Coordinates of C-alpha atoms and ligand atoms in Angstrom, one line a residue:
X15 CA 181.7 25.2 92.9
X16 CA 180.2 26.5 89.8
X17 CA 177.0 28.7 89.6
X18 CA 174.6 28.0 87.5
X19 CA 174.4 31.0 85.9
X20 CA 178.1 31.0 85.6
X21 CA 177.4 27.5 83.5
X22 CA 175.0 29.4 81.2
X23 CA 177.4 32.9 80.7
X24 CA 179.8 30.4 80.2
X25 CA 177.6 28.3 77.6
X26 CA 176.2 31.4 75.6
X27 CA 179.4 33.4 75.4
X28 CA 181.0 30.6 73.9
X29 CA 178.0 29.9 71.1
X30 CA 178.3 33.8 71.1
X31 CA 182.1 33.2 69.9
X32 CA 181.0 30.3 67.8
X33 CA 178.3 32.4 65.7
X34 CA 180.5 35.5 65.6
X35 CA 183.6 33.8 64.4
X36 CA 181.2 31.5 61.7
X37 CA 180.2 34.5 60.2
X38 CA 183.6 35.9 60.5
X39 CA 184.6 33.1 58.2
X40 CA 181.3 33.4 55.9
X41 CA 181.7 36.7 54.8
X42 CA 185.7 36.2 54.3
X43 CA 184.8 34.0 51.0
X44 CA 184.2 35.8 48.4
X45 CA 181.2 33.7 46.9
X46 CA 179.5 34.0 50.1
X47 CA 180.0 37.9 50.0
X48 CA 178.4 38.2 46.8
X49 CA 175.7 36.1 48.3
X50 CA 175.0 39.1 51.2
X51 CA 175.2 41.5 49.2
X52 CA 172.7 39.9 46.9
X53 CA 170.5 39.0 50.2
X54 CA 170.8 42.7 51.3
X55 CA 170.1 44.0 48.0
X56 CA 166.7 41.5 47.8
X57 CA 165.8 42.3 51.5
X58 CA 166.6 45.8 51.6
X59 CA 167.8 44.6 55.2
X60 CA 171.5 44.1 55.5
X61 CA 170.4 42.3 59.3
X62 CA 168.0 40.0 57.7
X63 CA 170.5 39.0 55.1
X64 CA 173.5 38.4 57.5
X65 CA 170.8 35.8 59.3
X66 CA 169.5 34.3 56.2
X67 CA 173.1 33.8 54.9
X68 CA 174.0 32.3 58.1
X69 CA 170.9 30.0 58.3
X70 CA 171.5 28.9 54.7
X71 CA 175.5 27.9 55.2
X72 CA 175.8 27.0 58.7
X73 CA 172.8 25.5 59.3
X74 CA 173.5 23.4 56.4
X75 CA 176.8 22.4 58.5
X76 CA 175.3 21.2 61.3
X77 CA 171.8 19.7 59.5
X78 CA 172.6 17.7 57.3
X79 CA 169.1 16.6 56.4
X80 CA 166.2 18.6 56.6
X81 CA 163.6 18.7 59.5
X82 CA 161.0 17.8 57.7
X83 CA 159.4 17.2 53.9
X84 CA 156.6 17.4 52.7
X85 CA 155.5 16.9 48.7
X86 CA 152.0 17.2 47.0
X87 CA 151.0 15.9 43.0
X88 CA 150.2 17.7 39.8
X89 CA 146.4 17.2 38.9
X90 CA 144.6 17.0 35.3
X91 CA 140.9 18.3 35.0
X92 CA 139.5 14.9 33.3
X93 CA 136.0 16.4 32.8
X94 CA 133.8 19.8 33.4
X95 CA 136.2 22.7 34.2
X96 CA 135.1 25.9 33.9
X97 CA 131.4 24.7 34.3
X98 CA 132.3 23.6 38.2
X99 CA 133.2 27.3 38.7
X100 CA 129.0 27.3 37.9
X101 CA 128.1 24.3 40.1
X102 CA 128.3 21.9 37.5
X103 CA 130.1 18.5 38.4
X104 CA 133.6 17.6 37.6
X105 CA 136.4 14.6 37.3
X106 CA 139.9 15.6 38.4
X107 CA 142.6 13.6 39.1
X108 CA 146.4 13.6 40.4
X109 CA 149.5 13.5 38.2
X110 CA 152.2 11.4 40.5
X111 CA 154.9 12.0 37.6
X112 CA 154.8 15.4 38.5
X113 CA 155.1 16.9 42.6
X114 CA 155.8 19.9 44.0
X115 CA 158.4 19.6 47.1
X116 CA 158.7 21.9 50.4
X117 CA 161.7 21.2 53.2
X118 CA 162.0 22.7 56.2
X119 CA 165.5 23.4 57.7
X120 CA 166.4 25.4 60.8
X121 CA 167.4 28.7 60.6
X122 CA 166.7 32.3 62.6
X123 CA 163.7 33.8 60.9
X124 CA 160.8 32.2 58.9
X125 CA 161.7 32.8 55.2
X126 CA 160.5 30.6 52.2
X127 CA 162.9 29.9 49.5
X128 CA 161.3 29.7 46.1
X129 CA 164.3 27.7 44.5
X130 CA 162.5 27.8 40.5
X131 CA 161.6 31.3 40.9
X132 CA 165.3 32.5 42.6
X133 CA 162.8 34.1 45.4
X134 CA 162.9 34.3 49.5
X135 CA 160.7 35.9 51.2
X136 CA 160.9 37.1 54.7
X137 CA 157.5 35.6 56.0
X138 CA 157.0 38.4 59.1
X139 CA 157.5 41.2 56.3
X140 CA 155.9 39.3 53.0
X141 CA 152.9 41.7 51.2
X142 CA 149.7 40.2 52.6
X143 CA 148.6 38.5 49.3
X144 CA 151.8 36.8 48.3
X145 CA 151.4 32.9 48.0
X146 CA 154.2 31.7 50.0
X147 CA 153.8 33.8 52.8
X148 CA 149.9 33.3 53.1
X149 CA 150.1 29.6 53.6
X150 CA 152.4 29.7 56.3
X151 CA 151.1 32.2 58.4
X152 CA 147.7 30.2 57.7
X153 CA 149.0 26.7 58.6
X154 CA 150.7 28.7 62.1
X155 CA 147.0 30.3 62.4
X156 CA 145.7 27.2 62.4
X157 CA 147.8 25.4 64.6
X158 CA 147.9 28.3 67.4
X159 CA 151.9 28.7 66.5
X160 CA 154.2 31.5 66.0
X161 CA 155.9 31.9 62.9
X162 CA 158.8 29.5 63.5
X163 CA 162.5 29.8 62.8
X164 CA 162.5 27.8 59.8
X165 CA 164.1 28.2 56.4
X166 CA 161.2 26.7 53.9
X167 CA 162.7 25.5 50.7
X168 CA 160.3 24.9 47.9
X169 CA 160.6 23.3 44.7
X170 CA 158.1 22.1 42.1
X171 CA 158.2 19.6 38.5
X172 CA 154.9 20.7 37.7
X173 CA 155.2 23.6 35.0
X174 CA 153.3 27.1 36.3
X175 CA 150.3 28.3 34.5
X176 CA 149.5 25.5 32.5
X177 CA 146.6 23.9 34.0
X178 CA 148.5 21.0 36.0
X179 CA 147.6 22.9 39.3
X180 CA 151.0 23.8 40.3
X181 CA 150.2 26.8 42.9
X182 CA 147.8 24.3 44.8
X183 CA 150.5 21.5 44.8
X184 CA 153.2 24.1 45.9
X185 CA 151.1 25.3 48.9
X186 CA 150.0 21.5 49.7
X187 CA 153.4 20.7 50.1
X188 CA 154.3 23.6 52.6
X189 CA 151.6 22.4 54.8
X190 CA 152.4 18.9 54.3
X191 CA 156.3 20.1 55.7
X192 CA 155.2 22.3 57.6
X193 CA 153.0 20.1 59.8
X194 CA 155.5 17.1 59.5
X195 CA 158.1 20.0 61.3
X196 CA 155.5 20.4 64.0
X197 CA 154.7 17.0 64.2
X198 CA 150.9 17.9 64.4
X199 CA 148.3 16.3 62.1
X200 CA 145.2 17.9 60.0
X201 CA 143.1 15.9 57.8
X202 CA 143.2 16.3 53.8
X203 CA 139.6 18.4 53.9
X204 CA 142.0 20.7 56.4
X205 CA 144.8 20.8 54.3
X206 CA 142.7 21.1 51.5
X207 CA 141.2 23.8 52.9
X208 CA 143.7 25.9 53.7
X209 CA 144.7 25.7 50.3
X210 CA 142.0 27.1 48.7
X211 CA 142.4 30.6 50.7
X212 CA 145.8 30.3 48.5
X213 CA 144.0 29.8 45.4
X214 CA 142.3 32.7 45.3
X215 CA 145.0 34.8 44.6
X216 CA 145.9 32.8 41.9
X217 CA 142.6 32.2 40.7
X218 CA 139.9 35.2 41.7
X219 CA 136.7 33.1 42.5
X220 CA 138.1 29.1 42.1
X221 CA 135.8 26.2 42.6
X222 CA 138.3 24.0 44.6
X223 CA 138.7 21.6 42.4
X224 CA 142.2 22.0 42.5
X225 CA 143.2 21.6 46.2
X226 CA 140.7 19.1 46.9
X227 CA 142.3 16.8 44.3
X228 CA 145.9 17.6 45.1
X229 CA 145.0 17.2 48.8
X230 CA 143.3 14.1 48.6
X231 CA 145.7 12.4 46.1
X232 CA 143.1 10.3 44.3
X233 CA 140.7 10.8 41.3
X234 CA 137.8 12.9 42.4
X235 CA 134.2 13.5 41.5
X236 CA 133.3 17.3 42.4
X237 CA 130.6 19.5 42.7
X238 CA 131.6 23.4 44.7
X239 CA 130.9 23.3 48.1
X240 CA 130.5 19.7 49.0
X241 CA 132.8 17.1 49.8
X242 CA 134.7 15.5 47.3
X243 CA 133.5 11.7 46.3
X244 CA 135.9 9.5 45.3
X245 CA 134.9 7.1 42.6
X246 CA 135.6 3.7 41.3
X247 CA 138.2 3.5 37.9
X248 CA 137.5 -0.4 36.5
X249 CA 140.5 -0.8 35.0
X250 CA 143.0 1.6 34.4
X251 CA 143.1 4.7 32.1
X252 CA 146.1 6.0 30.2
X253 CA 146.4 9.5 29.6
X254 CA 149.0 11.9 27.7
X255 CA 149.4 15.1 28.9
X256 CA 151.1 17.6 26.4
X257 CA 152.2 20.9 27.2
X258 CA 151.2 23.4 24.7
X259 CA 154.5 25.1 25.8
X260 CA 151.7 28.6 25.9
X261 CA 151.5 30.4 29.7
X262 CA 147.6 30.8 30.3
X263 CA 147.0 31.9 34.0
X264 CA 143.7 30.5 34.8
X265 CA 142.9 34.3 36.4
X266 CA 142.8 35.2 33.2
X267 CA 140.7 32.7 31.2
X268 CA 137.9 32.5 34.2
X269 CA 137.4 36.3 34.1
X270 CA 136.7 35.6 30.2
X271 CA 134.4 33.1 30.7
X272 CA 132.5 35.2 33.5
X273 CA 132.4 38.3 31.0
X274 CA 131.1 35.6 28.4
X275 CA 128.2 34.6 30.8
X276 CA 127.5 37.9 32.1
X277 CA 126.6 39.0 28.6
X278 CA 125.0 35.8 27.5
X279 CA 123.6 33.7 30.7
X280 CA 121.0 32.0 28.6
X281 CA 123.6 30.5 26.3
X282 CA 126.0 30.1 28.6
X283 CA 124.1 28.2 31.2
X284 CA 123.5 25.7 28.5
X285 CA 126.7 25.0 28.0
X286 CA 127.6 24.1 31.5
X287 CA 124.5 21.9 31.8
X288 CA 125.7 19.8 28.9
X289 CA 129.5 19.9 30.3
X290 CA 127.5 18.3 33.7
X291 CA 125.9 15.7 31.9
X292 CA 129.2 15.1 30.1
X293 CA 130.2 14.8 33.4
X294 CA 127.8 12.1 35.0
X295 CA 128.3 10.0 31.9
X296 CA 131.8 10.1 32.0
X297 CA 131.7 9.2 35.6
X298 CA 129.7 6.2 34.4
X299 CA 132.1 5.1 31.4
X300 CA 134.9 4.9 33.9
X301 CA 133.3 3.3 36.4
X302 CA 132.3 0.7 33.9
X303 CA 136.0 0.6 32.0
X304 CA 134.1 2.0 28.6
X305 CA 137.3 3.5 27.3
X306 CA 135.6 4.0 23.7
X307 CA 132.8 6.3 25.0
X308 CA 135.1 7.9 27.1
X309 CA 137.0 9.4 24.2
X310 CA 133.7 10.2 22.8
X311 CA 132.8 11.9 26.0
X312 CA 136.2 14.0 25.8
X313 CA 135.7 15.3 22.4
X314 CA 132.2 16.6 23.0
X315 CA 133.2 18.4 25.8
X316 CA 136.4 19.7 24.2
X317 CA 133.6 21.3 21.7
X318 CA 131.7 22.7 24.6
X319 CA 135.3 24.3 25.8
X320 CA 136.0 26.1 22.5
X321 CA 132.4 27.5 22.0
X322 CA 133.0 28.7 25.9
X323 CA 136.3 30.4 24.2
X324 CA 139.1 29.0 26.0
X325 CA 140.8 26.7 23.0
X326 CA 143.0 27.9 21.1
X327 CA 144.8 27.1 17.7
X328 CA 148.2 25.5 19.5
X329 CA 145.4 23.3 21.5
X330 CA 143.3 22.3 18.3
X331 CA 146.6 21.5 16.4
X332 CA 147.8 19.0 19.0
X333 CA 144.6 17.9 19.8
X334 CA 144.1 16.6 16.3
X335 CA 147.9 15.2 16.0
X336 CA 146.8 12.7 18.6
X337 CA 143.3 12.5 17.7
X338 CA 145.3 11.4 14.1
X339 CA 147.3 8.9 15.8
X340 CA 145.1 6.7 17.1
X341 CA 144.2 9.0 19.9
X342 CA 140.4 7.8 21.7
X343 CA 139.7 11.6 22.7
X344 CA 141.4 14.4 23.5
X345 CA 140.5 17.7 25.5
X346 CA 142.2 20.7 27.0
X347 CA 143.1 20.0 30.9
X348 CA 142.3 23.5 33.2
X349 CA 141.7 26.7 32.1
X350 CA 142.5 26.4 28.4
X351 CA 143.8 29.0 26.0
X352 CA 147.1 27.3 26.4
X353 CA 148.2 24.8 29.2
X354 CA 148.2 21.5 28.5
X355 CA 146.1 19.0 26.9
X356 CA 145.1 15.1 27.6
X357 CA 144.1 12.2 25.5
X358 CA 143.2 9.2 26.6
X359 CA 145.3 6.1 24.7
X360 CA 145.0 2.7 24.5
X361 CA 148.1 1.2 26.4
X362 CA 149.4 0.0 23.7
X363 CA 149.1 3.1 21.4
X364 CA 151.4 5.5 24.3
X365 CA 154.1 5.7 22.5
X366 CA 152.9 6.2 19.1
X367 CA 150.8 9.4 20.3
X368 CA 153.5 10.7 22.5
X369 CA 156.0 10.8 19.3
X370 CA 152.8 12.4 17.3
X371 CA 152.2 15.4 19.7
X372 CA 156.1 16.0 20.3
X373 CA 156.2 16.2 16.0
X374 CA 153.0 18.2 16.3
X375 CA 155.0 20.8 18.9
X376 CA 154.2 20.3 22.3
X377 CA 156.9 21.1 24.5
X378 CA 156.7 18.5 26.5
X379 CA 154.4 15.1 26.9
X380 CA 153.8 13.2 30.2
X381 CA 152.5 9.7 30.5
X382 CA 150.3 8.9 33.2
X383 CA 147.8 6.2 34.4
X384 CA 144.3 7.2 36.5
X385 CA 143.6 3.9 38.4
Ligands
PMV404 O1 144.1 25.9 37.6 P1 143.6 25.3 36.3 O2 144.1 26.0 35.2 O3 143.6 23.9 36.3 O4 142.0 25.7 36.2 C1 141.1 25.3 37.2 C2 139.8 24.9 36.6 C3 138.8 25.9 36.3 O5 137.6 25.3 36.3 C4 139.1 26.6 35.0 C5 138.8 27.0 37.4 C6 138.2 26.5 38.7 O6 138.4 27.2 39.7 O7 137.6 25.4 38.8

C-alpha cells in the first residue's frame, strides 16, 4: 500500500519536474530569452522575472481564458467642472464607446500588466503612490485578502489626460476584475469609493465626480460629498466628443484654478455660483428634452471656463468649427486647457459636425448618446 505522503512526494516532485522542465523549454527560445532579460532588466529581480515569464507563457497554456474581467466606461463632464471642486453642482455622464478593461489570469505573484503603457508592476514591491498598485492592495484591504497570485492585465480605449476620466475607469475596472476573481460583491458607492483614494494621485484634491460616474454607469447629478442623484434625460441627447489631440493632466489645470481663487476669491466665487446655476438649469432643460437651451446653457458656461483660464486656442478653434456647423452648444469636457470637447447635435446634424471638427483638427471625434 501506498502512503499518503508517498502520494503527495510523488505528486509534487512530478509538478516539480513539470515546472523545471517548462521553463527549461522557455528560456531555450530565443524570443522568450529576450523577454527575461527584459523582465530582469525592468524588475531588477532576475527571480521575479523567471516567475512572471512563466506565469505569462505557461499559464497562458493551461488558461486559456482569463479568470475573471472586469470593464468600466469613459465619462464627459456635461456641466460645472471645476466649480464642483468648490461645492458647486455638476452633470456628468458615461461614454460606453469608450472602456477601460482589466483580466485577471493565474500566475505566482501579484503583478499588474499595464499593456498601453508596456508596464508591470510587481504589486508587493510597487512605490506606495503608484496607481495600479494602490487599487489592488486597496480592493485586498477591503476584502480582508492577501495579495493574490494573479497576473492583472489592463487595457484602456479611453485616451489619458484628456478629460474622458481614463485613470478612474482603469482602476474601476481592476476592482470590477478583481472582485469578479474573488467572487465577492461591493456596491458601486464601494467601488466608487475606493476609487477616489486613486484619484488623488492623479488629481491632488478631486471632487469625485469622476468615479462616482464611472462607477455608477449612468448620467449623474453631483454635488462633493453627497450621494450622487441620478436624473431623468426626456429624450435622448447626442453629443460629439473631439479630442483636441493636446495632453492636459487635470493636476495641473486644478492647481491653476486654486492659485486663481486664492488670489481673487471674490471673483472667483462668482464664477462658480453662476457655473451652479448653469447647472440646475441644465438639469432642468434635460429633464424637460429642451435641447435648444441646452446649447445655450453650454456656451455660457464654456465662457465662465475661459474667464476661469482653462480654454485654450485649440479648444476655441474647434469649438467654433462646430458651433459653425450647425452645432447647438459646445464646451470643454474636464479640466480644459486641452482634452477634449463636446457639442451637443441635433441627430440629424452628427455627421455633418463630426466632418467639421475633424477639418477643424481634432484628432479624433466620438459620437455618443446620454439617455
Ligand atoms: O479628470 P478630468 O480632467 O475630467 O477633470 C475632472 C473635473 C474637475 O472638475 C476639473 C476636477 C474635479 O476633481 O472635479
Amino acid at each position: 500500500m501506498i502512503a499518503f505522503s508517498e502520494v503527495s512526494f510523488n505528486i509534487t516532485a512530478s509538478l516539480d519536474f513539470v515546472k523545471t522542465f517548462t521553463n527549461m523549454m522557455i528560456k531555450l527560445s530565443w524570443r522568450n530569452r529576450a523577454f527575461y532579460d527584459k523582465m530582469k532588466e525592468v524588475s531588477s529581480d532576475a527571480d521575479a522575472a523567471q516567475k512572471a515569464m512563466t506565469s505569462s507563457h505557461t499559464m497562458r497554456t493551461f488558461f486559456p481564458q482569463p479568470l475573471a474581467r472586469g470593464e468600466a466606461p469613459g465619462k464627459i463632464i456635461l456641466f460645472g467642472e471645476h466649480a464642483v471642486v468648490y461645492g458647486r453642482p455638476a452633470i456628468a455622464a458615461p461614454v460606453q464607446q469608450v472602456r477601460a478593461r482589466a483580466e485577471i489570469w493565474p500566475a505566482d505573484a501579484c503583478v499588474v500588466d499595464a499593456v498601453d503603457l508596456n508596464r508591470r508592476i510587481f504589486v508587493a514591491r510597487a512605490r506606495r503612490n503608484d496607481p495600479l498598485a494602490l487599487i489592488v492592495r486597496l480592493v485586498c484591504e477591503r476584502l480582508h485578502r492577501p495579495l493574490p497570485r494573479w497576473r492583472i492585465r489592463v487595457t484602456s480605449e479611453i485616451p489619458p489626460a484628456a478629460g474622458l476620466g481614463s485613470g478612474a475607469a482603469i482602476s474601476t475596472a481592476v476592482v470590477r476584475a478583481m472582485l469578479a476573481g474573488f467572487d465577492e460583491e461591493l456596491d458601486n458607492a464601494e467601488v466608487s469609493a475606493l476609487v477616489y483614494e486613486v484619484e488623488k494621485i492623479y488629481h491632488g484634491a478631486p471632487s469625485g465626480i469622476d468615479n462616482t460616474v464611472v462607477a455608477y454607469e449612468q448620467p449623474v447629478w453631483f454635488v462633493r460629498g453627497q450621494p450622487p442623484r441620478p436624473f431623468a434625460v426626456a429624450r435622448p441627447l447626442h453629443w460629439l466628443i473631439a479630442d483636441t489631440g493636446v495632453a492636459s493632466p487635470t493636476r495641473i489645470a486644478v492647481g491653476d484654478v486654486r492659485r486663481a481663487w486664492e488670489q481673487d476669491p471674490a471673483r472667483f466665487e462668482m464664477l462658480f455660483d453662476a457655473a451652479g446655476d448653469i447647472a440646475r438649469q441644465a438639469r432642468t432643460a434635460i429633464e424637460k428634452g429642451d435641447v435648444a437651451a441646452l446649447g445655450l446653457l453650454m456656451d455660457a458656461n464654456q465662457r465662465l471656463l475661459a474667464e476661469m483660464g482653462v480654454s485654450s486656442p485649440e479648444l476655441e478653434r474647434l469649438m467654433r468649427a462646430a458651433r459653425d456647423a450647425g452645432a447647438l452648444g459646445a464646451k470643454l469636457s474636464g479640466a480644459g486647457r486641452g482634452g477634449n470637447l463636446i457639442a451637443l447635435v441635433h441627430e440629424d446634424q452628427v455627421e455633418r459636425v463630426q466632418q467639421a471638427l475633424l477639418r477643424a483638427g481634432a484628432v479624433r471625434v466620438i459620437a455618443t448618446i446620454v439617455r
